[in-house]
Short mmCIF file of C-alpha atoms in Angstrom, two decimals:
data_model
loop_
_atom_site.label_atom_id
_atom_site.label_comp_id
_atom_site.label_asym_id
_atom_site.label_seq_id
_atom_site.Cartn_x
_atom_site.Cartn_y
_atom_site.Cartn_z
CA MET A 1 33.27 -33.81 -38.26
CA LYS A 2 32.31 -32.43 -41.87
CA VAL A 3 28.70 -33.57 -43.22
CA GLY A 4 27.49 -32.85 -46.50
CA LEU A 5 23.70 -32.65 -47.01
CA ILE A 6 23.07 -33.66 -50.41
CA PHE A 7 20.01 -33.24 -53.14
CA ALA A 8 20.77 -34.47 -56.97
CA LYS A 9 18.76 -32.87 -60.01
CA ILE A 10 15.79 -34.28 -60.84
CA GLY A 11 16.11 -33.92 -64.87
CA PHE A 12 12.73 -34.13 -66.05
CA LEU A 13 11.25 -31.53 -64.13
CA ARG A 14 14.79 -28.91 -64.07
CA LYS A 15 13.70 -29.04 -67.76
CA MET A 16 10.72 -27.24 -67.56
CA GLU A 17 11.84 -24.81 -64.55
CA VAL A 18 12.57 -21.33 -64.95
CA ILE A 19 13.27 -20.62 -61.02
CA SER A 20 15.08 -22.17 -58.96
CA ASN A 21 13.45 -23.29 -55.28
CA GLU A 22 15.63 -23.97 -52.24
CA HIS A 23 15.17 -26.68 -50.59
CA ILE A 24 14.50 -25.49 -47.12
CA GLY A 25 14.22 -29.37 -45.51
CA LEU A 26 17.71 -29.34 -46.09
CA GLY A 27 18.14 -25.50 -44.91
CA TYR A 28 15.96 -26.64 -41.58
CA ILE A 29 18.53 -29.52 -40.80
CA ALA A 30 21.09 -27.14 -41.84
CA ASN A 31 20.01 -24.77 -39.05
CA LEU A 32 20.28 -26.77 -36.36
CA LEU A 33 23.68 -28.79 -37.42
CA LYS A 34 25.07 -24.76 -37.00
CA ILE A 35 23.29 -24.55 -34.13
CA ASN A 36 25.19 -27.68 -32.61
CA GLY A 37 28.73 -26.71 -33.91
CA ILE A 38 28.82 -29.76 -36.62
CA GLU A 39 30.42 -28.03 -39.36
CA PHE A 40 28.53 -28.98 -43.01
CA GLU A 41 28.13 -27.68 -46.76
CA ILE A 42 24.89 -27.74 -48.62
CA ILE A 43 25.25 -28.99 -52.21
CA ASP A 44 21.90 -28.75 -54.33
CA GLY A 45 21.97 -30.11 -57.86
CA HIS A 46 18.47 -29.61 -58.76
CA PHE A 47 19.08 -25.59 -57.50
CA PHE A 48 21.71 -25.31 -59.10
CA SER A 49 21.35 -27.55 -62.22
CA LEU A 50 24.09 -29.96 -61.59
CA GLY A 51 24.69 -33.16 -63.36
CA VAL A 52 25.87 -36.48 -61.93
CA GLU A 53 29.71 -35.93 -62.23
CA GLU A 54 29.69 -32.90 -61.59
CA MET A 55 27.79 -33.74 -57.97
CA VAL A 56 30.51 -36.25 -57.26
CA LYS A 57 33.18 -33.30 -58.36
CA GLN A 58 31.58 -31.42 -55.89
CA ILE A 59 31.45 -33.84 -52.99
CA GLU A 60 35.13 -35.34 -53.17
CA LYS A 61 36.44 -31.74 -52.95
CA GLY A 62 34.28 -31.07 -50.15
CA LYS A 63 36.02 -34.20 -48.09
CA PHE A 64 33.30 -34.97 -45.94
CA ASP A 65 32.54 -37.90 -43.47
CA VAL A 66 28.76 -38.00 -43.18
CA LEU A 67 27.01 -37.77 -46.89
CA GLY A 68 23.09 -37.21 -46.20
CA PHE A 69 20.50 -37.56 -49.15
CA SER A 70 17.59 -36.11 -49.30
CA VAL A 71 15.90 -38.64 -51.69
CA LEU A 72 12.65 -38.52 -54.08
CA TYR A 73 11.25 -41.10 -56.54
CA SER A 74 12.39 -38.70 -59.23
CA ASN A 75 16.28 -38.47 -58.82
CA PHE A 76 16.51 -41.84 -56.76
CA GLU A 77 18.82 -43.52 -59.40
CA GLU A 78 20.88 -40.43 -59.42
CA THR A 79 21.55 -40.49 -56.12
CA ILE A 80 22.47 -44.00 -56.12
CA GLU A 81 24.84 -43.68 -58.99
CA ILE A 82 26.26 -40.38 -57.33
CA ILE A 83 26.78 -42.40 -53.75
CA ASP A 84 28.45 -45.62 -55.88
CA SER A 85 30.55 -43.16 -57.58
CA ILE A 86 31.61 -41.71 -54.13
CA LYS A 87 32.43 -44.75 -52.28
CA LYS A 88 34.47 -46.10 -54.81
CA ASN A 89 37.28 -43.42 -53.73
CA ASN A 90 36.19 -43.25 -50.43
CA PRO A 91 35.10 -46.41 -48.88
CA SER A 92 34.52 -45.61 -45.19
CA ILE A 93 32.58 -42.31 -45.71
CA PHE A 94 28.72 -42.58 -43.78
CA ILE A 95 25.65 -42.30 -45.80
CA TYR A 96 22.59 -41.81 -45.34
CA LEU A 97 19.19 -41.50 -47.13
CA GLY A 98 15.84 -39.39 -45.64
CA GLY A 99 13.00 -37.67 -47.06
CA GLN A 100 9.13 -38.77 -47.86
CA HIS A 101 10.00 -41.08 -50.40
CA VAL A 102 12.95 -43.85 -48.23
CA SER A 103 10.26 -43.21 -45.26
CA PHE A 104 8.28 -45.97 -46.67
CA CYS A 105 10.62 -48.22 -47.97
CA PRO A 106 13.96 -48.58 -46.12
CA GLU A 107 14.27 -52.27 -45.68
CA ASP A 108 13.74 -52.45 -49.62
CA ILE A 109 16.43 -49.43 -49.99
CA LEU A 110 19.25 -50.79 -47.83
CA LEU A 111 18.95 -55.05 -49.02
CA GLU A 112 19.56 -53.29 -52.35
CA ASN A 113 21.76 -50.74 -51.65
CA LYS A 114 25.19 -51.60 -49.21
CA ASN A 115 26.81 -48.25 -50.09
CA ILE A 116 23.96 -46.86 -47.83
CA ASP A 117 24.12 -47.33 -43.84
CA VAL A 118 20.40 -45.35 -42.65
CA ILE A 119 18.30 -44.57 -43.47
CA MET A 120 15.75 -41.50 -42.23
CA LEU A 121 12.08 -42.28 -41.07
CA GLY A 122 9.93 -38.57 -41.72
CA GLU A 123 10.80 -35.46 -40.37
CA GLY A 124 14.82 -35.78 -40.39
CA GLU A 125 16.00 -32.33 -38.10
CA PHE A 126 16.25 -33.93 -34.36
CA THR A 127 17.71 -37.70 -35.93
CA THR A 128 20.41 -35.77 -37.87
CA VAL A 129 21.70 -34.13 -34.74
CA GLU A 130 21.35 -37.22 -32.43
CA LEU A 131 22.55 -39.60 -35.42
CA ILE A 132 26.33 -37.04 -36.18
CA LYS A 133 26.84 -36.45 -32.40
CA ALA A 134 26.32 -40.97 -32.35
CA ILE A 135 28.72 -41.22 -35.43
CA GLU A 136 31.50 -38.97 -33.75
CA ASN A 137 30.99 -39.75 -30.40
CA LYS A 138 31.21 -43.79 -31.99
CA ILE A 139 28.06 -44.48 -29.77
CA ASP A 140 25.61 -47.45 -30.49
CA PHE A 141 22.52 -46.35 -33.03
CA SER A 142 19.73 -48.35 -31.11
CA LYS A 143 18.69 -45.98 -28.73
CA ILE A 144 18.09 -43.12 -31.69
CA LYS A 145 14.68 -42.72 -33.08
CA GLY A 146 13.89 -42.44 -36.47
CA ILE A 147 16.13 -44.54 -38.33
CA VAL A 148 16.85 -47.58 -40.01
CA TYR A 149 20.09 -49.07 -40.02
CA ARG A 150 22.48 -51.53 -41.60
CA LYS A 151 24.60 -53.87 -38.16
CA LYS A 152 26.27 -56.28 -39.84
CA ASP A 153 24.15 -58.50 -42.02
CA LYS A 154 21.06 -57.09 -40.26
CA ILE A 155 18.72 -54.18 -40.85
CA LEU A 156 17.12 -52.86 -37.93
CA ASN A 157 13.70 -50.83 -37.78
CA ASN A 158 14.04 -48.11 -34.99
CA GLY A 159 10.87 -46.98 -35.21
CA TRP A 160 9.58 -43.44 -36.17
CA ARG A 161 10.21 -40.40 -34.20
CA LYS A 162 7.59 -38.87 -32.57
CA PRO A 163 7.39 -34.94 -34.47
CA THR A 164 7.75 -32.08 -32.70
CA LEU A 165 4.67 -30.23 -31.79
CA LEU A 166 6.13 -26.60 -31.83
CA ILE A 167 6.99 -26.06 -35.19
CA GLU A 168 9.27 -23.12 -33.66
CA ASP A 169 11.76 -25.92 -32.28
CA TYR A 170 12.88 -26.66 -35.57
CA GLY A 171 14.35 -23.21 -35.88
CA ASP A 172 14.79 -21.51 -38.86
CA ILE A 173 15.94 -21.96 -42.38
CA ASN A 174 19.55 -21.89 -43.31
CA ARG A 175 19.52 -19.51 -46.54
CA GLU A 176 22.95 -19.93 -47.67
CA ILE A 177 21.62 -21.66 -50.73
CA LEU A 178 19.27 -18.83 -51.47
CA GLU A 179 21.83 -16.26 -51.14
CA LYS A 180 24.67 -18.16 -53.12
CA GLY A 181 22.22 -18.64 -56.69
CA LEU A 182 20.86 -14.95 -55.84
CA GLU A 183 25.01 -13.07 -55.89
CA GLU A 184 25.44 -15.49 -59.06
CA GLY A 185 22.25 -14.23 -61.49
CA LEU A 186 20.46 -17.38 -60.63
CA THR A 187 16.44 -16.23 -60.36
CA CYS A 188 15.31 -17.45 -57.39
CA SER A 189 12.55 -18.07 -55.24
CA ILE A 190 12.05 -17.27 -51.52
CA ASN A 191 10.00 -20.90 -49.93
CA VAL A 192 8.60 -20.46 -46.68
CA MET A 193 6.40 -22.97 -44.38
CA ALA A 194 4.01 -21.74 -41.83
CA GLY A 195 2.62 -25.20 -41.14
CA ARG A 196 3.04 -28.92 -41.91
CA GLY A 197 0.56 -31.66 -42.11
CA CYS A 198 -2.28 -32.76 -43.76
CA VAL A 199 -5.33 -33.37 -42.16
CA PHE A 200 -7.34 -35.36 -45.51
CA ASN A 201 -6.14 -39.01 -46.72
CA CYS A 202 -6.16 -38.76 -50.55
CA SER A 203 -5.60 -42.45 -51.52
CA PHE A 204 -2.23 -41.54 -53.49
CA CYS A 205 -0.46 -39.28 -51.35
CA THR A 206 2.15 -40.17 -48.12
CA GLY A 207 1.37 -36.44 -46.94
CA ASN A 208 -0.92 -37.26 -44.06
CA ARG A 209 1.08 -40.10 -43.16
CA ILE A 210 4.69 -38.47 -43.17
CA PHE A 211 4.27 -35.87 -40.78
CA ASN A 212 1.85 -38.05 -38.67
CA PRO A 213 3.17 -41.14 -38.10
CA TYR A 214 1.37 -41.64 -34.55
CA GLN A 215 -1.67 -39.91 -35.50
CA ASN A 216 -1.46 -37.67 -33.13
CA CYS A 217 -0.31 -34.19 -34.83
CA SER A 218 -2.00 -34.43 -38.37
CA TRP A 219 -1.62 -30.88 -38.50
CA ARG A 220 1.30 -28.28 -36.79
CA VAL A 221 1.52 -24.48 -37.77
CA ARG A 222 3.40 -21.66 -36.18
CA GLN A 223 2.51 -18.74 -34.14
CA VAL A 224 1.23 -15.70 -36.82
CA ASP A 225 4.12 -13.74 -35.78
CA THR A 226 6.82 -15.73 -36.18
CA VAL A 227 5.79 -16.19 -40.23
CA ILE A 228 5.13 -12.34 -40.08
CA ASN A 229 8.79 -11.78 -39.15
CA GLU A 230 10.42 -14.01 -40.87
CA LEU A 231 8.26 -12.58 -44.27
CA VAL A 232 9.66 -9.31 -43.20
CA CYS A 233 13.09 -9.89 -42.19
CA LEU A 234 13.30 -11.71 -46.30
CA ILE A 235 12.22 -9.33 -47.55
CA ARG A 236 14.24 -6.42 -46.25
CA LYS A 237 17.27 -8.46 -46.67
CA TYR A 238 16.44 -10.17 -50.21
CA ASN A 239 14.75 -7.38 -51.90
CA LYS A 240 17.64 -5.83 -52.82
CA TYR A 241 18.34 -8.24 -55.91
CA ASN A 242 16.63 -7.67 -59.18
CA ASN A 243 16.57 -11.67 -60.33
CA LEU A 244 14.51 -12.29 -56.70
CA TYR A 245 11.15 -14.22 -58.11
CA GLU A 246 8.10 -11.68 -57.27
CA ILE A 247 5.97 -14.36 -55.83
CA ILE A 248 6.69 -15.97 -52.21
CA ASN A 249 5.88 -19.72 -51.89
CA PHE A 250 4.21 -21.23 -48.86
CA CYS A 251 5.74 -24.81 -48.93
CA ASP A 252 2.38 -26.01 -46.95
CA LEU A 253 0.50 -28.84 -48.33
CA ASN A 254 -2.83 -27.37 -46.97
CA PHE A 255 -2.96 -23.74 -46.49
CA VAL A 256 -6.65 -23.03 -45.72
CA ASN A 257 -7.27 -25.70 -43.34
CA GLU A 258 -10.63 -25.56 -42.14
CA THR A 259 -10.56 -26.98 -38.81
CA SER A 260 -11.31 -23.89 -36.21
CA LYS A 261 -7.83 -23.48 -35.28
CA GLY A 262 -6.95 -23.37 -38.95
CA LEU A 263 -9.70 -21.04 -39.75
CA MET A 264 -8.63 -18.47 -36.38
CA TRP A 265 -4.69 -18.67 -37.72
CA ILE A 266 -6.27 -17.68 -41.49
CA ASP A 267 -7.97 -14.63 -39.82
CA LEU A 268 -5.05 -13.53 -37.46
CA PHE A 269 -2.56 -14.02 -40.44
CA THR A 270 -4.56 -11.75 -42.91
CA LYS A 271 -4.73 -9.19 -39.71
CA LYS A 272 -1.21 -9.10 -39.44
CA LEU A 273 0.02 -9.31 -42.72
CA LYS A 274 -1.97 -6.02 -43.50
CA ASN A 275 -0.78 -4.45 -40.48
CA ALA A 276 2.81 -5.28 -41.84
CA ASN A 277 1.75 -3.87 -44.85
CA LEU A 278 4.01 -6.00 -47.31
CA ASP A 279 3.97 -5.18 -50.62
CA ILE A 280 3.73 -8.60 -51.77
CA PHE A 281 2.68 -11.62 -54.04
CA PHE A 282 2.57 -15.36 -52.81
CA TYR A 283 1.66 -18.76 -53.46
CA ILE A 284 -0.73 -20.88 -51.28
CA MET A 285 -1.64 -24.81 -52.05
CA THR A 286 -5.30 -25.83 -50.84
CA ARG A 287 -8.23 -27.81 -51.62
CA VAL A 288 -10.72 -26.93 -53.85
CA ASP A 289 -13.53 -27.65 -50.70
CA SER A 290 -11.47 -24.86 -48.85
CA ILE A 291 -11.49 -22.57 -51.19
CA VAL A 292 -15.60 -22.86 -52.10
CA HIS A 293 -16.27 -23.38 -48.29
CA GLN A 294 -13.68 -20.34 -47.49
CA LYS A 295 -14.31 -17.80 -50.65
CA ASN A 296 -14.65 -14.41 -47.86
CA ARG A 297 -10.82 -15.45 -46.23
CA ILE A 298 -9.22 -16.18 -49.82
CA ILE A 299 -10.46 -12.62 -50.47
CA GLU A 300 -9.18 -11.19 -47.67
CA LEU A 301 -5.70 -13.23 -48.51
CA ARG A 302 -5.97 -11.64 -52.13
CA LYS A 303 -6.02 -8.35 -50.25
CA CYS A 304 -2.42 -9.07 -48.59
CA GLY A 305 -1.50 -10.56 -51.90
CA LEU A 306 -1.78 -14.11 -52.80
CA ILE A 307 -1.66 -13.93 -56.29
CA GLN A 308 -1.88 -18.28 -56.89
CA ILE A 309 -3.24 -21.16 -55.86
CA GLU A 310 -1.99 -24.84 -56.39
CA MET A 311 -5.43 -26.49 -56.36
CA GLY A 312 -5.70 -30.37 -55.54
CA LEU A 313 -8.28 -31.10 -58.37
CA GLU A 314 -6.65 -34.61 -59.84
CA ALA A 315 -10.03 -35.65 -61.76
CA GLY A 316 -12.66 -34.66 -64.17
CA ASN A 317 -15.02 -36.75 -63.28
CA ASP A 318 -16.76 -37.99 -59.53
CA LYS A 319 -15.49 -41.10 -60.51
CA GLY A 320 -12.12 -40.74 -60.18
CA LEU A 321 -12.45 -38.27 -57.10
CA SER A 322 -14.14 -41.07 -55.47
CA VAL A 323 -11.19 -43.52 -56.82
CA TYR A 324 -8.38 -40.49 -55.05
CA ASN A 325 -10.63 -40.30 -51.93
CA LYS A 326 -10.72 -36.85 -52.54
CA HIS A 327 -14.11 -36.21 -50.74
CA ILE A 328 -14.90 -33.39 -53.22
CA SER A 329 -17.61 -32.94 -55.77
CA ILE A 330 -17.06 -31.55 -59.50
CA LYS A 331 -19.86 -28.73 -58.66
CA GLN A 332 -17.05 -27.34 -56.35
CA SER A 333 -14.51 -27.94 -58.63
CA TYR A 334 -16.35 -25.41 -61.24
CA ASP A 335 -17.61 -23.55 -58.30
CA ALA A 336 -14.02 -22.92 -57.19
CA VAL A 337 -12.40 -22.16 -61.01
CA ASN A 338 -15.02 -19.42 -61.83
CA PHE A 339 -14.26 -17.79 -58.58
CA LEU A 340 -10.38 -18.00 -58.63
CA ARG A 341 -11.04 -16.01 -62.08
CA GLU A 342 -13.31 -13.20 -61.22
CA GLN A 343 -10.60 -12.71 -58.54
CA ARG A 344 -7.44 -12.74 -60.41
CA ILE A 345 -6.03 -15.21 -58.65
CA ASP A 346 -3.86 -17.28 -60.67
CA PHE A 347 -4.87 -21.52 -60.51
CA GLY A 348 -2.44 -24.83 -61.03
CA MET A 349 -3.39 -28.06 -61.34
CA SER A 350 -0.22 -29.73 -61.67
CA GLY A 351 -1.34 -32.81 -59.54
CA PHE A 352 -4.25 -33.55 -61.90
CA ILE A 353 -3.62 -37.34 -62.86
CA MET A 354 -5.22 -38.23 -65.93
CA TYR A 355 -4.67 -41.64 -65.99
CA HIS A 356 -5.13 -44.25 -63.24
CA PRO A 357 -4.83 -48.10 -63.34
CA TYR A 358 -8.77 -48.52 -63.41
CA ILE A 359 -9.94 -45.44 -65.45
CA LYS A 360 -12.01 -46.59 -68.69
CA LEU A 361 -12.14 -44.57 -72.08
CA GLU A 362 -15.28 -42.45 -71.13
CA ASP A 363 -13.36 -41.40 -68.09
CA LEU A 364 -10.80 -40.15 -70.06
CA ARG A 365 -13.43 -38.26 -72.43
CA GLN A 366 -14.76 -36.82 -69.13
CA ASN A 367 -11.66 -35.40 -67.83
CA ALA A 368 -11.00 -34.12 -71.34
CA ILE A 369 -14.42 -32.21 -71.26
CA PHE A 370 -13.76 -30.81 -67.74
CA LEU A 371 -10.57 -29.20 -68.83
CA LYS A 372 -11.51 -28.09 -71.46
CA LYS A 373 -14.78 -26.47 -69.69
CA ILE A 374 -12.39 -24.74 -67.02
CA GLU A 375 -10.16 -23.86 -70.51
CA TYR A 376 -7.28 -25.44 -68.69
CA TRP A 377 -6.08 -27.77 -70.44
CA LYS A 378 -1.58 -28.72 -70.75
CA VAL A 379 0.13 -31.19 -73.05
CA MET A 380 1.32 -32.65 -69.32
CA PHE A 381 -2.72 -34.21 -69.31
CA LEU A 382 -1.91 -35.92 -72.46
CA LEU A 383 0.39 -38.53 -70.27
CA THR A 384 -0.33 -37.58 -66.65
CA LYS A 385 -0.45 -41.22 -64.84
CA MET A 386 -1.02 -41.39 -61.40
CA ALA A 387 2.13 -42.44 -59.28
CA LEU A 388 2.22 -45.41 -57.07
CA TYR A 389 4.41 -44.05 -54.16
CA PRO A 390 5.71 -46.39 -51.65
CA GLY A 391 3.25 -46.16 -48.71
CA SER A 392 -0.20 -44.54 -50.53
CA GLU A 393 -3.45 -46.57 -49.74
CA ILE A 394 -3.19 -47.01 -53.77
CA THR A 395 -0.45 -48.61 -54.24
CA GLU A 396 -1.11 -51.29 -51.79
CA LYS A 397 -4.25 -52.03 -53.39
CA VAL A 398 -2.37 -52.25 -57.00
CA LYS A 399 0.25 -53.94 -55.86
CA LYS A 400 -2.69 -57.67 -55.04
CA SER A 401 -3.41 -56.83 -58.43
CA GLU A 402 -1.71 -58.09 -61.37
CA LEU A 403 -1.70 -54.51 -63.00
CA LEU A 404 2.22 -54.28 -61.61
CA TYR A 405 4.87 -54.63 -64.45
CA ASP A 406 7.80 -56.64 -63.52
CA THR A 407 9.84 -53.39 -63.61
CA TYR A 408 7.61 -52.11 -61.29
CA LYS A 409 10.26 -50.81 -58.28
CA HIS A 410 9.43 -48.40 -55.20
CA TYR A 411 11.58 -45.88 -57.19
CA GLU A 412 9.28 -46.85 -60.66
CA VAL A 413 6.28 -45.64 -59.81
CA TYR A 414 4.81 -45.56 -63.02
CA ASP A 415 5.89 -49.41 -64.10
CA TYR A 416 1.86 -50.67 -64.47
CA ARG A 417 -0.58 -51.42 -66.81
CA PHE A 418 -4.34 -50.38 -66.76
CA GLU A 419 -6.92 -52.87 -66.18
CA ASP A 420 -7.92 -51.42 -70.16
CA GLU A 421 -6.74 -52.68 -72.69
CA LYS A 422 -7.46 -50.02 -74.67
CA VAL A 423 -6.73 -47.28 -72.05
CA GLU A 424 -2.92 -49.15 -71.98
CA LEU A 425 -3.30 -48.89 -75.76
CA LEU A 426 -3.81 -45.10 -75.61
CA TYR A 427 -1.53 -44.27 -73.28
CA ASN A 428 1.79 -46.30 -75.01
CA ALA A 429 1.03 -44.77 -78.17
CA LEU A 430 0.96 -41.57 -76.61
CA ASN A 431 4.10 -42.20 -74.75
CA GLU A 432 5.93 -43.50 -77.59
CA ARG A 433 4.83 -41.33 -80.46
CA LEU A 434 4.03 -37.92 -79.12
CA PRO A 435 6.69 -35.47 -79.75
CA PHE A 436 6.15 -34.17 -75.92
CA ASP A 437 9.32 -32.42 -74.89
CA LEU A 438 8.87 -29.79 -77.95
CA LEU A 439 5.03 -29.42 -77.66
CA ASN A 440 5.15 -29.03 -73.43
CA GLU A 441 7.69 -26.71 -73.44
CA ILE A 442 5.35 -24.57 -75.53
CA SER A 443 2.46 -25.54 -73.09
CA GLU A 444 4.10 -24.48 -69.61
CA SER A 445 5.15 -21.11 -71.75
CA ILE A 446 1.29 -20.42 -72.47
CA MET A 447 0.62 -21.41 -68.65
CA TYR A 448 3.40 -19.04 -67.39
CA LEU A 449 2.28 -16.17 -69.69
CA GLU A 450 -1.47 -16.57 -68.22
CA LEU A 451 0.26 -16.28 -64.80
CA GLN A 452 2.13 -12.95 -65.88
CA LEU A 453 -1.62 -11.73 -67.54
CA ASN A 454 -2.79 -11.87 -63.81
CA LEU A 455 -0.14 -10.57 -61.86
CA ILE A 456 0.26 -7.73 -64.49
CA TYR A 457 -3.24 -6.53 -63.65
CA ARG A 458 -2.94 -7.27 -59.73
CA LYS A 459 0.13 -4.74 -60.32
CA ILE A 460 -1.73 -2.02 -62.06
CA GLU A 461 -4.68 -2.67 -60.06
CA LYS A 462 -2.64 -1.74 -56.78
CA LEU A 463 -1.33 0.79 -58.54
CA VAL A 464 -4.36 3.22 -59.56
CA ASN A 465 -5.72 2.03 -56.33
CA TYR A 466 -8.32 0.10 -58.24
CA ASP A 467 -9.58 2.24 -61.11
CA ASN A 468 -12.14 0.40 -62.78
CA GLN A 469 -11.95 2.40 -65.93
CA ILE A 470 -8.19 1.88 -66.32
CA LEU A 471 -8.72 -1.93 -65.13
CA ASP A 472 -10.79 -2.13 -68.34
CA LYS A 473 -8.43 -1.12 -70.52
CA VAL A 474 -6.19 -3.46 -68.97
CA VAL A 475 -9.07 -6.62 -69.46
CA LYS A 476 -10.00 -5.02 -73.07
CA GLY A 477 -6.32 -5.47 -74.00
CA GLU A 478 -6.22 -8.82 -72.98
CA TYR A 479 -8.62 -10.08 -75.04
CA SER A 480 -7.21 -11.35 -78.17
CA LEU A 481 -4.10 -12.70 -76.46
CA LYS A 482 -6.88 -14.52 -74.10
CA LYS A 483 -8.47 -15.82 -77.45
CA GLU A 484 -5.25 -17.14 -79.10
CA ILE A 485 -4.54 -19.22 -75.40
CA LYS A 486 -7.94 -20.74 -75.28
CA GLU A 487 -7.91 -22.13 -79.11
CA SER A 488 -4.64 -23.10 -78.23
CA LYS A 489 -6.24 -25.26 -75.15
CA ASN A 490 -8.71 -26.29 -77.35
CA ILE A 491 -6.18 -28.01 -79.92
CA ILE A 492 -5.21 -30.53 -77.28
CA PHE A 493 -8.65 -31.27 -76.60
CA SER A 494 -9.43 -31.98 -80.26
CA PHE A 495 -6.14 -34.26 -80.32
CA PHE A 496 -7.16 -36.47 -77.34
CA MET A 497 -10.63 -37.14 -78.59
CA LYS A 498 -9.72 -38.04 -81.73
CA ALA A 499 -7.18 -39.87 -80.12
CA ILE A 500 -9.45 -41.90 -78.09
CA GLU A 501 -12.03 -42.23 -81.06
CA LEU A 502 -9.24 -43.98 -82.79
CA VAL A 503 -8.39 -46.10 -79.91
CA GLU A 504 -11.90 -46.84 -79.29
CA VAL A 505 -13.64 -47.18 -82.99
CA ASN A 506 -10.92 -48.11 -85.58
CA TRP A 507 -7.38 -48.36 -84.30
CA ASP A 508 -5.22 -47.40 -87.06
CA ILE A 509 -1.42 -46.68 -86.20
CA LYS A 510 -0.97 -44.55 -89.84
CA GLU A 511 -3.71 -42.39 -88.61
CA PHE A 512 -2.68 -41.79 -85.46
CA ASP A 513 0.73 -40.82 -87.00
CA SER A 514 -1.09 -38.50 -89.12
CA CYS A 515 -3.26 -37.08 -86.22
CA ILE A 516 -0.32 -36.33 -83.78
CA ALA A 517 1.84 -34.80 -87.58
CA ARG A 518 -1.27 -32.53 -87.68
CA PHE A 519 -1.65 -31.63 -83.73
CA SER A 520 1.96 -30.60 -83.88
CA LEU A 521 1.95 -28.33 -86.60
CA GLU A 522 -1.27 -26.34 -85.26
CA TYR A 523 -0.29 -26.23 -82.17
CA THR A 524 3.20 -24.98 -83.03
CA LYS A 525 1.76 -21.90 -85.52
CA LYS A 526 -0.96 -21.21 -82.78
CA ASN A 527 1.58 -20.94 -80.60
CA ASP A 528 3.26 -18.33 -82.94
CA THR A 529 0.43 -16.02 -82.85
CA ILE A 530 0.37 -16.22 -79.14
CA VAL A 531 3.40 -14.63 -79.46
CA GLU A 532 2.54 -12.02 -81.79
CA GLU A 533 -0.18 -11.00 -79.79
CA TYR A 534 1.51 -11.42 -76.67
CA GLU A 535 3.96 -8.59 -78.11
CA LYS A 536 0.58 -6.62 -78.86
CA TYR A 537 -0.34 -6.94 -75.55
CA SER A 538 2.80 -5.64 -74.22
CA ILE A 539 2.49 -2.31 -75.96
CA ASN A 540 -0.81 -1.71 -74.58
CA ILE A 541 0.09 -1.90 -71.54
CA ASN A 542 3.29 -0.23 -71.52
CA LYS A 543 0.85 2.38 -72.77
CA ILE A 544 -1.37 2.51 -70.14
CA VAL A 545 1.41 2.26 -67.69
CA GLU A 546 3.00 5.98 -69.14
CA SER A 547 -0.70 7.11 -69.05
CA ILE A 548 -0.62 6.18 -65.33
CA LYS A 549 2.69 8.07 -64.49
CA SER A 550 1.74 10.99 -66.35
CA VAL A 551 -1.20 12.18 -64.26
#
């Protein structure tokens, strides 16, 4: 029996990505299939940027008996299109779906899609092996925990499987896709997961529930030695590739866990990572309050190579933070941002939510001012609307209101209106009339450039052993470029504030269109200036590096 593990491309996201990220969830499942002697192949459409037609061709070429799709809301429709095409030519092929999204709406999906046989709930490693063996041996599914399945005209739910408490039992990650990408010359990143779960319960997120369905293991973590050994092996094996992305991604939902066990783990991890003497940079995700409370530990992680943190910073006002059940303050947010900038640790806020169903214009103003103060305005934030993920607390609340559009489905997570009619007008006008793709591409490239500034600084810092005299020259050389970048962000801020003013006081669609035209022209011109300044900066950096080498 041959199993295909499939992940369809997320179109809008792939357009913004320059790096191919391996799907470690499928990698874990593939490893267990291999251990159990089950033939498999991974087809990762997102990693290789494959369209629906190409995916169908590759799947049909694979001659699979079973197809397992990992699904998000953002590739759900593409996944269904692939499945329907495959089923036309091979009606007997067995198909199941898994992943965070489908785990919270299994019955809906099975009712709507007759070509799907099973929905997998939660973590899928052991469930997949058990399911494949049952199919192969023609055993009834009734004893398999962690699935919802179709049996004749009924849909049966066997309940969630209890998570395996020892993560090491899941085994290693199969890295065949990473290796293929590197061999083909793609820029690829290494993804690692030290722990699973999250001890918090943000209203928009299901990260706590997906890994902890029985409320008995909100956070599990691997042994430090296991993680360090994995890093050592990965570096030894893949460092020979020039196209390997230089930042390792830790995929943990909250890397700095402030439980006593979590802090002990971080201390041991930093100690052993230093002893391993690995010359690496790495990325983590964590909360704002964890950064503020654990500054000394963040500094220790920095010494080990921490270069980038994705912060859970979703709102620029306390009212919004309360809606999201974040249990942090704006004061902490400012503190975390200032600290990371001082440490030359790049930070991301891709999860910032400009709009939620109950937001008012004044809340939007506060969000905008907050982003200006921390110098983190992105074009994306002009349209960042909270997603109503199946299973989240806030989704259930909105469902009880009259804010859902008739088009709302579990995968159409943005199909709701705002309670405030003026917010609705503003959002729709921006969504319909802004040349978003063009401007967002510029904005994301500027953010990537800022990461490069920190990366270059940190590399030189290592090279000169923290020689402040040389590092001061690097900082001085950044000044003009950073000034232009700051001005580019202020251009977005000014446009958004003007748009709010138009909606609030004197809405005029022609004036709005004129504002967009002026903003677009000014922003693209500023980007041209940034490109010129970056060229000057690069020349200066090359001179500094040459002077270091000549000593």
